[in-house]
CSV table of C-alpha atoms and ligand atoms in Angstrom, one decimal:
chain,number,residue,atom,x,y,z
A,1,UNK,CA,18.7,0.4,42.4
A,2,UNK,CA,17.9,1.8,39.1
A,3,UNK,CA,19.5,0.5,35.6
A,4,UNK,CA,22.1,-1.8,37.9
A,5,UNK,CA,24.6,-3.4,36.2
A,6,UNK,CA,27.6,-5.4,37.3
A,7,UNK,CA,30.5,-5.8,34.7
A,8,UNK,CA,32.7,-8.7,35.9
A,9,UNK,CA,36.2,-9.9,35.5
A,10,UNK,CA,37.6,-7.5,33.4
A,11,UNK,CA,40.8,-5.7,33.6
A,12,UNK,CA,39.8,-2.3,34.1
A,13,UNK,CA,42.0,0.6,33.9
A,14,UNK,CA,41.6,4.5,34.6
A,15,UNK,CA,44.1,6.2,33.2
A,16,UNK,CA,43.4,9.2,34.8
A,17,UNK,CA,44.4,7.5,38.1
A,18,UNK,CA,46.8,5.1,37.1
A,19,UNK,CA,44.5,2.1,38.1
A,20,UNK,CA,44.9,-0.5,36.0
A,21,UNK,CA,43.9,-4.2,37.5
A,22,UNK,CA,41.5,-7.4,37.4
A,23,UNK,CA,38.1,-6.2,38.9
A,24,UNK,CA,34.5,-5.8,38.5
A,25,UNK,CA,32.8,-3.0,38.3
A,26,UNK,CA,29.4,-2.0,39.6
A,27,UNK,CA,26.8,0.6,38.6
A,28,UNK,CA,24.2,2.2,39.6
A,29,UNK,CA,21.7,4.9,38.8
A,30,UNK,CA,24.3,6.2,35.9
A,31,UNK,CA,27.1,6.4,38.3
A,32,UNK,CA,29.7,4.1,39.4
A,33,UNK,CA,29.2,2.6,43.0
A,34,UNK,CA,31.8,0.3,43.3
A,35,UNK,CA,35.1,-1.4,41.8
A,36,UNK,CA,36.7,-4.0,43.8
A,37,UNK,CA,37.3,-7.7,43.6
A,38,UNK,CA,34.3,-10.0,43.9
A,39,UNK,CA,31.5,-8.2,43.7
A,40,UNK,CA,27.9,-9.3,45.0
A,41,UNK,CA,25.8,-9.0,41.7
A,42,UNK,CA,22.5,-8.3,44.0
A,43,UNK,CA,19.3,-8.0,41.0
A,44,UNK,CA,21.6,-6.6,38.5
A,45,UNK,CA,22.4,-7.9,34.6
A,46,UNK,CA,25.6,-9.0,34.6
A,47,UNK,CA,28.5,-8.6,31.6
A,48,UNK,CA,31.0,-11.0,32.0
A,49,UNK,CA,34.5,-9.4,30.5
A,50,UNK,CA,37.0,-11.9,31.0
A,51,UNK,CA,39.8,-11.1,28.8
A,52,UNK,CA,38.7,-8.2,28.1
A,53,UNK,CA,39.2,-4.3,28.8
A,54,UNK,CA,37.0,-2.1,30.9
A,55,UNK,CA,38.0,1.5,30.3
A,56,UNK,CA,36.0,5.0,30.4
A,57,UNK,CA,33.7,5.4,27.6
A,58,UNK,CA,36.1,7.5,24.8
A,59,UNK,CA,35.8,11.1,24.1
A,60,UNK,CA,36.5,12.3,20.5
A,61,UNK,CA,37.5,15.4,20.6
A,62,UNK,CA,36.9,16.1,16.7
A,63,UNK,CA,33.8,15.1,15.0
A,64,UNK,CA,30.9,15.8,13.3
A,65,UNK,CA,27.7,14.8,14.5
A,66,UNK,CA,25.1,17.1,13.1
A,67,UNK,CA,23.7,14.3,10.6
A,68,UNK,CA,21.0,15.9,8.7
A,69,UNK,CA,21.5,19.6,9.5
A,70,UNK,CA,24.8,19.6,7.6
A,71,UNK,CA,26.1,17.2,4.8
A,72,UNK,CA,29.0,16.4,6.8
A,73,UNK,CA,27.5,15.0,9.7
A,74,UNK,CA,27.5,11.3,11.0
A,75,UNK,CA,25.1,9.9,13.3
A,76,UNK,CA,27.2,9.7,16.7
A,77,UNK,CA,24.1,7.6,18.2
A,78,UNK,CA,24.3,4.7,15.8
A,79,UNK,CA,28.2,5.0,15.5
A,80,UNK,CA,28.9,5.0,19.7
A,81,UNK,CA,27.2,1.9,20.4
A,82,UNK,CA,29.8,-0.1,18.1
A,83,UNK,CA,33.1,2.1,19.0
A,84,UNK,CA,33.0,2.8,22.5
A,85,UNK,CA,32.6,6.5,22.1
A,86,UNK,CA,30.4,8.4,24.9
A,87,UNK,CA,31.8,11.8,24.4
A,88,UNK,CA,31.4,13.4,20.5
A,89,UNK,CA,32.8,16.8,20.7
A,90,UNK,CA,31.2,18.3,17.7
A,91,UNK,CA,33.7,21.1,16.2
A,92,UNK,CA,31.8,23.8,15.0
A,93,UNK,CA,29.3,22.0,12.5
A,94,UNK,CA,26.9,24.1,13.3
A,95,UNK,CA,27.1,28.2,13.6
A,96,UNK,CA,24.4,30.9,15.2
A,97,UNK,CA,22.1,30.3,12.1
A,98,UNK,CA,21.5,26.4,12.7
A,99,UNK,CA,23.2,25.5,16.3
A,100,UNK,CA,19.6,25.5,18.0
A,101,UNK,CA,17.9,22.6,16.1
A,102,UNK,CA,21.1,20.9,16.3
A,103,UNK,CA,20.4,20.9,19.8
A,104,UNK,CA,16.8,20.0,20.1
A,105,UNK,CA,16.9,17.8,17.1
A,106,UNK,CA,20.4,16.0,18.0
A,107,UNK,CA,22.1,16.6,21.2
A,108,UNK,CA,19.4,16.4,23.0
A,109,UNK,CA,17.7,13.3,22.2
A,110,UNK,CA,21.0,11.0,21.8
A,111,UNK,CA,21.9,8.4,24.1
A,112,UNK,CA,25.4,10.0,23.7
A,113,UNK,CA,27.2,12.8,25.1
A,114,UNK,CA,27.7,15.3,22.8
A,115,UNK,CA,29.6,18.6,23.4
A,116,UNK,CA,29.6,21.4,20.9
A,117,UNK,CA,32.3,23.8,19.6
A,118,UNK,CA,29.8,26.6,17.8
A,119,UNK,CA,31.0,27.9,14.6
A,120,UNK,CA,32.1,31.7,14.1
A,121,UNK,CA,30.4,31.7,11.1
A,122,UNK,CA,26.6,31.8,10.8
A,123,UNK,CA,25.8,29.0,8.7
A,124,UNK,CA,28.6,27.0,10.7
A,125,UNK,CA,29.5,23.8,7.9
A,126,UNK,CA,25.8,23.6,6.4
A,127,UNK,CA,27.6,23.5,2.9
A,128,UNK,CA,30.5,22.3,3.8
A,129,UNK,CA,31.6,19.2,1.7
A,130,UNK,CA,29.2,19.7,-1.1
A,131,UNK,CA,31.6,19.6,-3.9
A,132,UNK,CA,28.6,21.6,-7.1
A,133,UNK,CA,28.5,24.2,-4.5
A,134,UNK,CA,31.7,24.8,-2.9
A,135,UNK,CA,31.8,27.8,-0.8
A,136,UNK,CA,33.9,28.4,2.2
A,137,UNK,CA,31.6,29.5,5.4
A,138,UNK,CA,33.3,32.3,5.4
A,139,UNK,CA,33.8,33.4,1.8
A,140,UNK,CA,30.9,36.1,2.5
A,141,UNK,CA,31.9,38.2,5.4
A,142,UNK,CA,28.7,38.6,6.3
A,143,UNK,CA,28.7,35.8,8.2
A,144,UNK,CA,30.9,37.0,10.5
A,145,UNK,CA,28.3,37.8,12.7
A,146,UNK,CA,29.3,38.3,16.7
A,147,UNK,CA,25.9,39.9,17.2
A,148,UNK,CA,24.3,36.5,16.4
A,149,UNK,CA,27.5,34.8,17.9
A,150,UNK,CA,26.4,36.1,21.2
A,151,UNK,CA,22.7,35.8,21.5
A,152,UNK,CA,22.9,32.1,20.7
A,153,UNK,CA,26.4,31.7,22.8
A,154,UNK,CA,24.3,33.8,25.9
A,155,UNK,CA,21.0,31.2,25.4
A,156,UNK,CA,22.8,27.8,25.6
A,157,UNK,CA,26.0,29.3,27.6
A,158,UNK,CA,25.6,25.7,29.5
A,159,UNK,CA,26.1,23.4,26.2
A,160,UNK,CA,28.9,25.5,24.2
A,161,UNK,CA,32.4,24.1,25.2
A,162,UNK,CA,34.3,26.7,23.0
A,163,UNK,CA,34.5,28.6,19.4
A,164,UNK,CA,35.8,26.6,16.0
A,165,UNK,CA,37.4,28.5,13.2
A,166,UNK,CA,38.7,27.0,10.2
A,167,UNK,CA,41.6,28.8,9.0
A,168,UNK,CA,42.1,27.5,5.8
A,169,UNK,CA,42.0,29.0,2.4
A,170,UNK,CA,38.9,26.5,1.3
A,171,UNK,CA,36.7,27.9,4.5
A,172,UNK,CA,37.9,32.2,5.1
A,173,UNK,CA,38.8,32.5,1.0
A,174,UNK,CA,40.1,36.0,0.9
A,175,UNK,CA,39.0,36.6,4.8
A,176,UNK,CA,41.5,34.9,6.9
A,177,UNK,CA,43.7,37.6,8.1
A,178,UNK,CA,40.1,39.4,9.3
A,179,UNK,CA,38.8,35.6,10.9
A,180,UNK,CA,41.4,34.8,13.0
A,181,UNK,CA,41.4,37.9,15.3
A,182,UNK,CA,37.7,37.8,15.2
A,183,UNK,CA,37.4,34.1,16.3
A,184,UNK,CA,39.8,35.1,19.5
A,185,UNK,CA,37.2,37.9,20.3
A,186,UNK,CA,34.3,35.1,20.1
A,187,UNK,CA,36.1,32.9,22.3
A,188,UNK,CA,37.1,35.8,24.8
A,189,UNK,CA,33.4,36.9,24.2
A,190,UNK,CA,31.6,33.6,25.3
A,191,UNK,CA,34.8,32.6,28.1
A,192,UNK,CA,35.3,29.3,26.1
A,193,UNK,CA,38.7,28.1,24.3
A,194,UNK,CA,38.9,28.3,20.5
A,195,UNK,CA,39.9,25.8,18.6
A,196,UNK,CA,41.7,26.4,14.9
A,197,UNK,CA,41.8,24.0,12.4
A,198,UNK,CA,44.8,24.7,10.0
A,199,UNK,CA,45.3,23.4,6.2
A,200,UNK,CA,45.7,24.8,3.0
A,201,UNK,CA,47.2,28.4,3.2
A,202,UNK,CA,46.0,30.9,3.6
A,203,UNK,CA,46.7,31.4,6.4
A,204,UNK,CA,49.9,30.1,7.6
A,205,UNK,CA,50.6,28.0,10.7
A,206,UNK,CA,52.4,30.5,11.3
A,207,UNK,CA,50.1,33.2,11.0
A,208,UNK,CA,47.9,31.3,12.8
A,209,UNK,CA,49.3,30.8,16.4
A,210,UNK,CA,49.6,33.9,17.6
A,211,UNK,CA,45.9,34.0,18.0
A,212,UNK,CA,46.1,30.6,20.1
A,213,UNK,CA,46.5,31.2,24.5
A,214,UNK,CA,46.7,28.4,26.8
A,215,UNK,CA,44.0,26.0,26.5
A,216,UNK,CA,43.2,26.9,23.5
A,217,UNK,CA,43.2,24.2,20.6
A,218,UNK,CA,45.2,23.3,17.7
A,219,UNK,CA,43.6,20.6,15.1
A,220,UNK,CA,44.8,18.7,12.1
A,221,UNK,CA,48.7,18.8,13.8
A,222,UNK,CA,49.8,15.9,11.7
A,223,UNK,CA,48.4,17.5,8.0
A,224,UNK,CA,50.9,17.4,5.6
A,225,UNK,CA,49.9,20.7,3.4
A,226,UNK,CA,52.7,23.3,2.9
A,227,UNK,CA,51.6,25.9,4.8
A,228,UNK,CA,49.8,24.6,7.8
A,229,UNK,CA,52.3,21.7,7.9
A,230,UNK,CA,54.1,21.7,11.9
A,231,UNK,CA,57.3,21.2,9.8
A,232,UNK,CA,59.6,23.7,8.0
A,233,UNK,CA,60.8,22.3,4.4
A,234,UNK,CA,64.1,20.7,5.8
A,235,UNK,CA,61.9,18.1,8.6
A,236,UNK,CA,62.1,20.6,11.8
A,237,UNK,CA,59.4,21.7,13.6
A,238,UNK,CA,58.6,25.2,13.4
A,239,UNK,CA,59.6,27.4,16.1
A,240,UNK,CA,56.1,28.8,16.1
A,241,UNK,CA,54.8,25.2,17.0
A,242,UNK,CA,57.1,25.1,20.0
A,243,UNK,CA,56.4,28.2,20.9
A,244,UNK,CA,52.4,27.5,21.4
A,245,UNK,CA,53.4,24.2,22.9
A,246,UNK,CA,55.5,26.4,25.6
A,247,UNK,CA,52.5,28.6,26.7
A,248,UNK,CA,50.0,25.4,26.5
A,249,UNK,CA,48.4,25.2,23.4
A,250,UNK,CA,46.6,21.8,23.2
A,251,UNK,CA,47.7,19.6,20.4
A,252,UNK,CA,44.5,17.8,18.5
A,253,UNK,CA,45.0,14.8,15.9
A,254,UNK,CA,42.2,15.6,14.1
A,255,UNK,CA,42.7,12.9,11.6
A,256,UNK,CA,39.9,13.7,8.5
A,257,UNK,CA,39.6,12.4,5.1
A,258,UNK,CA,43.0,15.0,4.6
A,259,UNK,CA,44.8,15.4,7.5
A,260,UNK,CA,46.7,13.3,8.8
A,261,UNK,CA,50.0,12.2,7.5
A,262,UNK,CA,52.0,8.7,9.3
A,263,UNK,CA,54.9,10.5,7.8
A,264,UNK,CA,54.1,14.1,9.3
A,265,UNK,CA,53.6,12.5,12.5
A,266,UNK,CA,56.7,10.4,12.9
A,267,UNK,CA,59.1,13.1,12.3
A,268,UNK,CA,56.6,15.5,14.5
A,269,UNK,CA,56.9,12.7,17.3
A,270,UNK,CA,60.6,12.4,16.8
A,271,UNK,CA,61.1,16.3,18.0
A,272,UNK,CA,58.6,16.2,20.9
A,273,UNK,CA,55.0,17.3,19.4
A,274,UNK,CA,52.6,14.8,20.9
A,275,UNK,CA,49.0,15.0,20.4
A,276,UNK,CA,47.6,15.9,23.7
A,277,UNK,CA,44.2,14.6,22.2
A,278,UNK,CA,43.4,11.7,19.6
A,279,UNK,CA,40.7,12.5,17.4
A,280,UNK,CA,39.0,11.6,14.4
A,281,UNK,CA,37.6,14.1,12.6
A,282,UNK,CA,34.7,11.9,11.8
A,283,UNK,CA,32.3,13.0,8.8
A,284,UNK,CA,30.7,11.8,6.4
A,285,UNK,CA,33.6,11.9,3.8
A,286,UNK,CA,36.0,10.0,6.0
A,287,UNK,CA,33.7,7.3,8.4
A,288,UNK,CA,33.8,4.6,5.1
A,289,UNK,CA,37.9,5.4,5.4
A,290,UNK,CA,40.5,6.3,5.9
A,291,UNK,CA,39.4,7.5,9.4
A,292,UNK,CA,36.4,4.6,10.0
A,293,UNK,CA,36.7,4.8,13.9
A,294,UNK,CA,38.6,6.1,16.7
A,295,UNK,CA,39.4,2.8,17.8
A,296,UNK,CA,41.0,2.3,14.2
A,297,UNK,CA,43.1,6.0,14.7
A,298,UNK,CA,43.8,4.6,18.1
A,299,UNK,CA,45.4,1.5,16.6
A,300,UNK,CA,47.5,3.9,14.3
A,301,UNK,CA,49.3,5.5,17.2
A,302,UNK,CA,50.1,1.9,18.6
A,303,UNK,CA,51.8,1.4,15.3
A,304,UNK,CA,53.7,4.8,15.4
A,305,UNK,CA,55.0,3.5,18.7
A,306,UNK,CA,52.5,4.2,21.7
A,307,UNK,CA,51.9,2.4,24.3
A,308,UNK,CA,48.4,1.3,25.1
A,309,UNK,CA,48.0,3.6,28.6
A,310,UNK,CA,49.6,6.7,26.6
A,311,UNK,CA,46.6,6.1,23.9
A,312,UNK,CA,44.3,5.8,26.0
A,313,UNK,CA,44.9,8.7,28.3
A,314,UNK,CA,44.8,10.8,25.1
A,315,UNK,CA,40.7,9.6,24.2
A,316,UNK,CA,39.6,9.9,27.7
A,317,UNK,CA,40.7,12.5,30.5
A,318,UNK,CA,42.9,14.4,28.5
A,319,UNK,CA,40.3,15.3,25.8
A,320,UNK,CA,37.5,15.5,28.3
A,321,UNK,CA,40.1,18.1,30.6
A,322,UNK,CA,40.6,20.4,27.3
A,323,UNK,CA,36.6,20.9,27.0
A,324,UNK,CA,36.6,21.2,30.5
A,325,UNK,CA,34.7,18.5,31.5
A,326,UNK,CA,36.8,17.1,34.0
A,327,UNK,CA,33.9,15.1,35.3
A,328,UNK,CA,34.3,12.7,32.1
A,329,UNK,CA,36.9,10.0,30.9
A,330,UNK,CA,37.5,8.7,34.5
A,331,UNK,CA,36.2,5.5,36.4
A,332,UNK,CA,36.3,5.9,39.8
A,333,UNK,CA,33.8,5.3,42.2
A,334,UNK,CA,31.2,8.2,41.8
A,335,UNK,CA,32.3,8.8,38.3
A,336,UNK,CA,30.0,8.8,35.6
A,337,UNK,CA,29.4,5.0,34.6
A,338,UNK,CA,30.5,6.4,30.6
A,339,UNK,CA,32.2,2.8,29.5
A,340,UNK,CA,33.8,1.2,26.6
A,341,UNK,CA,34.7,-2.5,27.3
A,342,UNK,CA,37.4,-3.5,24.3
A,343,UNK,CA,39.1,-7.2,23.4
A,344,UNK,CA,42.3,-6.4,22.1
A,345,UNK,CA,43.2,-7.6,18.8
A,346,UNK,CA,47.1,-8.7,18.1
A,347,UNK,CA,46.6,-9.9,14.2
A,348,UNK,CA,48.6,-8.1,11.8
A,349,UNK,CA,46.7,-4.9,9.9
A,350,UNK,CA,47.3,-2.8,7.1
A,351,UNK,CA,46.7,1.1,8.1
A,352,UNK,CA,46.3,3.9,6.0
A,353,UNK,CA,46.4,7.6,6.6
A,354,UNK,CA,45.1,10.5,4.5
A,355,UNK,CA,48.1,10.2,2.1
A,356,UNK,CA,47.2,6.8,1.1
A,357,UNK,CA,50.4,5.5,3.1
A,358,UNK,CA,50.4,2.5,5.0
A,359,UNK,CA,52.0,1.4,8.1
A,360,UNK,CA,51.4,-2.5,9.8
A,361,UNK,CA,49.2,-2.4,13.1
A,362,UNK,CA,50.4,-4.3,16.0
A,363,UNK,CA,47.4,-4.1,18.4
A,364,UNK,CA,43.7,-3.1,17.5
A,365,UNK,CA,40.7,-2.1,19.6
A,366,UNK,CA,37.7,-4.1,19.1
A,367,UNK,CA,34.5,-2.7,20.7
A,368,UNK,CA,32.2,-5.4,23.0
A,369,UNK,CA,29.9,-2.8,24.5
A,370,UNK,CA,29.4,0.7,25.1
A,371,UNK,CA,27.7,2.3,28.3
A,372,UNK,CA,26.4,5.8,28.9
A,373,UNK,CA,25.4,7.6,31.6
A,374,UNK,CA,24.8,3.9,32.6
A,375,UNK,CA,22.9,2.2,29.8
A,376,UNK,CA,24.3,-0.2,27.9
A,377,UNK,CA,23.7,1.2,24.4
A,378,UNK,CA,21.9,-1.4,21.8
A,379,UNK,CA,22.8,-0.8,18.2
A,380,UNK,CA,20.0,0.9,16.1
A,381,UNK,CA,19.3,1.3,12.4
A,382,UNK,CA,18.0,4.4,10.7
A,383,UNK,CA,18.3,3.4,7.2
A,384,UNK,CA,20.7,5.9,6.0
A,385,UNK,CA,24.3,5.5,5.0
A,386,UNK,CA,26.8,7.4,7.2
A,387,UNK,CA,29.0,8.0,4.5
A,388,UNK,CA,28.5,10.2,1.4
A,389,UNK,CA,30.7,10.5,-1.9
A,390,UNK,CA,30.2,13.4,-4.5
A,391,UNK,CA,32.3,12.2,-7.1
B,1,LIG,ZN1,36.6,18.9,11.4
């Protein structure tokens, strides 16, 4: 059989099922064919994960991965292989203008998945980040463009998972009580969800919500600024928040180089708002810290008081079910062989959030290997530096 591989001895867990036992694990032909006890290992290479865990390859729900067609980007290929993630959901880096040579230049030719959110504006996060040249994507209505939305949204209908909108004063400037009604048309337009980042006001978290329907996505939960904050100025969540989290809006970490708080989130936590997914917000101001990983967020939950299985639902089927791809994040037999085999670290860590606060970490996630679509994927080097500092 083609590309076989047996992985043996580990303790492998779905958490979409609720498995969770010793066993080896057999692929085949970029599929899983078999879990079970004592597996034959026939011609195929063998990984021997004693000790170990053997879980579906992660999906990031929040990332960047348009390296070289935006500034923010990181390269999800050369960043996978060492952190178990299979699935990048790329959050609107790109818009109409620029989201077809992020596919034939990118998505396309990397070993890992990755699903795009398309920007409502046109030029999508191309200057995003540049600190000389600071302009919003959306500071020039112009590039409000559902004309261009659409063609591009109609010609790769099969790789769009949904619409991003940042709703935040440094991305709409003046134009955020005209964006967000227009991003709900976008999403309505091309049948996907939206997802809405929220931050410094303009606009409110308030304001915001009432543009988000179930399914739908709300990102950077946990940032601490004023008006996109989930908390009111005496520590209780808004009623707004538990209002969306009533009809099924889906809750996204998001962390980012400014958005997420460990203080935020344990009051957040406290009254019920749990992330539905844990994300990064990987880009190239954040991957050298405070963000790094997901398997370094990851470890941040276990130290605001998850348990392992609740973290790890929330990188694998949970994420994968909001994009619809319920196809992903599993490991059953027949399932995608997408898979991130971990040794779990119990030495005591120092954590730090976008605040610059600090919490101890109890348990961390060390990456052994990475699998997709059933390759194990080998590290590579391009040279460049993921990260990128202005100032
Ligand atoms: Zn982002």
């Amino acid at each position: 059989m083609n590309g076989s591989l047996l992985i043996r001895n580990g303790r492998v867990i779905d958490p979409a099922s609720g498995f969770d036992q010793p066993a080896d694990l057999a692929i085949a032909d970029g599929k899983v064919v078999a879990i079970g006890r004592d597996l034959a290992p026939g011609g195929s290479r063998i990984i021997d994960a004693a000790g170990m865990l053997v879980v579906p390859g992660l999906v990031d729900l929040h990332t960047h991965a348009y390296w070289g067609g935006a500034l923010l980007g990181v390269n999800a290929d050369k960043i996978g292989p060492r952190t178990g993630v299979t699935t990048w959901v790329d959050c609107g880096t790109s818009g109409a203008a620029t989201f077809e040579g992020f596919y034939h230049h990118v998505i396309r030719r990397s070993r890992v998945r990755i699903l795009p959110f398309i920007n409502l504006s046109y030029i999508g996060l191309t200057a995003a980040g540049n600190l000389s040249i600071d302009v919003g994507e959306l500071f020039d209505w112009r590039f409000a463009d559902l004309g261009e939305l659409k063609r591009v949204g109609s010609a790769f209908a099969s790789e769009i998972v949904g619409v991003k909108l940042r709703a935040s004063n440094n991305a709409t400037g003046a134009h955020s009580a005209l964006a967000l009604p227009l991003a709900r048309e976008a999403a309505d337009m091309l049948g996907v969800p939206l997802m809405v980042h929220v931050g410094t006001a303009p606009p409110t978290i308030d304001e915001v919500l009432p543009f988000l329907h179930e399914g739908d996505i709300l990102t950077h939960i946990y940032n601490q600024s004023v008006g996109g904050c989930v908390l009111d100025g005496a520590g209780k969540l808004k009623a707004s928040v538990r209002d969306a989290m009533a009809r099924g809006v889906k809750m996204d970490v998001g962390h980012g180089a400014g958005s997420f708080s460990f203080r935020v989130a344990e009051i957040a936590m406290d009254q019920g708002l749990l992330p539905d997914a844990i994300s990064t917000d990987l880009h190239a101001h954040n991957v050298d810290g405070p963000v790094f990983d997901l398997p370094t967020v990851m470890a941040k939950f276990i130290a605001l008081g998850m348990d392992m299985h609740e973290v790890l639902t929330r990188v694998t089927f949970a994420p994968a079910s909001i994009v619809r791809r319920n196809d992903l994040g599993r490991l059953d037999v027949g399932s995608e062989a997408d898979i991130a085999i971990f040794k779990l670290r119990s030495d005591p860590q120092n954590l730090v959030d976008s605040a610059g606060e600090i919490r101890s970490g109890t348990l961390g996630f060390d990456n052994v290997a990475t699998i997709c679509r059933g390759i194990v994927l080998e590290a590579v080097e391009d040279g460049r530096a993921e990260g990128r500092h202005y100032r």
